[in-house]
XYZ file of C-alpha atoms in Angstrom:
82
model
C -3.523 -13.089 -18.687
C -2.719 -11.394 -15.716
C -4.093 -8.440 -13.971
C -1.893 -5.703 -12.858
C -2.825 -3.029 -10.009
C -0.863 -0.146 -9.636
C -0.684 2.334 -6.493
C 0.532 5.926 -5.909
C 1.792 5.386 -2.543
C 2.090 2.725 0.225
C -1.041 3.182 1.869
C -2.991 3.000 -1.260
C -1.079 -0.159 -2.165
C -1.867 -1.939 1.567
C -5.649 -0.633 0.718
C -5.757 -2.450 -2.736
C -3.673 -5.558 -1.431
C -6.423 -5.936 1.552
C -9.327 -5.581 -1.304
C -7.682 -7.718 -3.981
C -5.620 -10.155 -2.113
C -2.916 -10.180 -4.884
C -0.747 -13.806 -5.521
C 2.667 -11.572 -6.154
C 3.376 -7.954 -4.688
C 6.316 -5.858 -6.371
C 7.064 -3.448 -3.677
C 9.508 -0.869 -4.098
C 11.796 0.059 -1.132
C 11.265 3.542 -1.511
C 7.701 5.001 -1.452
C 6.577 8.569 -1.047
C 4.755 8.081 2.563
C 6.201 4.821 4.318
C 9.336 2.613 3.809
C 8.912 -0.461 1.750
C 10.174 -2.365 4.690
C 7.120 -1.086 7.040
C 4.837 -1.713 4.529
C 6.217 -5.325 3.799
C 5.926 -5.882 7.581
C 2.412 -4.689 7.740
C 1.210 -7.019 4.607
C 3.055 -9.892 6.236
C 1.526 -9.182 9.527
C -2.086 -9.411 7.800
C -3.389 -12.977 8.238
C -5.460 -12.427 4.854
C -2.337 -11.558 2.863
C -0.199 -14.687 4.022
C -0.255 -16.476 0.780
C 0.921 -13.098 -1.113
C 4.538 -13.447 -2.300
C 6.361 -10.068 -1.824
C 9.024 -9.187 -3.854
C 11.102 -6.073 -2.978
C 12.587 -3.888 -5.592
C 15.111 -0.914 -5.539
C 17.675 0.824 -7.430
C 19.258 2.937 -4.633
C 18.815 0.580 -1.745
C 21.316 -2.052 -2.921
C 23.660 -3.191 -0.179
C 23.533 -6.537 1.377
C 22.332 -4.793 4.705
C 19.067 -3.616 2.822
C 18.537 -7.097 1.344
C 18.774 -8.460 4.933
C 16.591 -5.980 6.449
C 13.901 -6.573 3.669
C 14.139 -10.446 3.881
C 13.952 -9.809 7.920
C 10.687 -7.853 7.116
C 9.125 -10.916 5.526
C 9.929 -10.311 1.818
C 10.260 -13.540 -0.055
C 12.915 -11.949 -2.362
C 14.785 -8.748 -3.446
C 15.913 -7.565 -6.976
C 17.934 -4.447 -7.904
C 17.130 -2.027 -10.494
C 20.079 -1.131 -12.893
């Protein structure tokens, strides 16, 4: 019962978010064109996306500092991948 949308990069992801206004955004911390932190800020700065829940994920950026930086950027949560 869920619709899953995928993006090749951060800019494409932001476009999809603005068009579709998803309830949940799974955002990798490392993207090919922008950082997940920058994209998270852009999402949270968009008044049309304020209700979207952003969950940052990463298998490489797993330090407490990375977690804090993501939450400061507006992420609602942070998961590390094995």
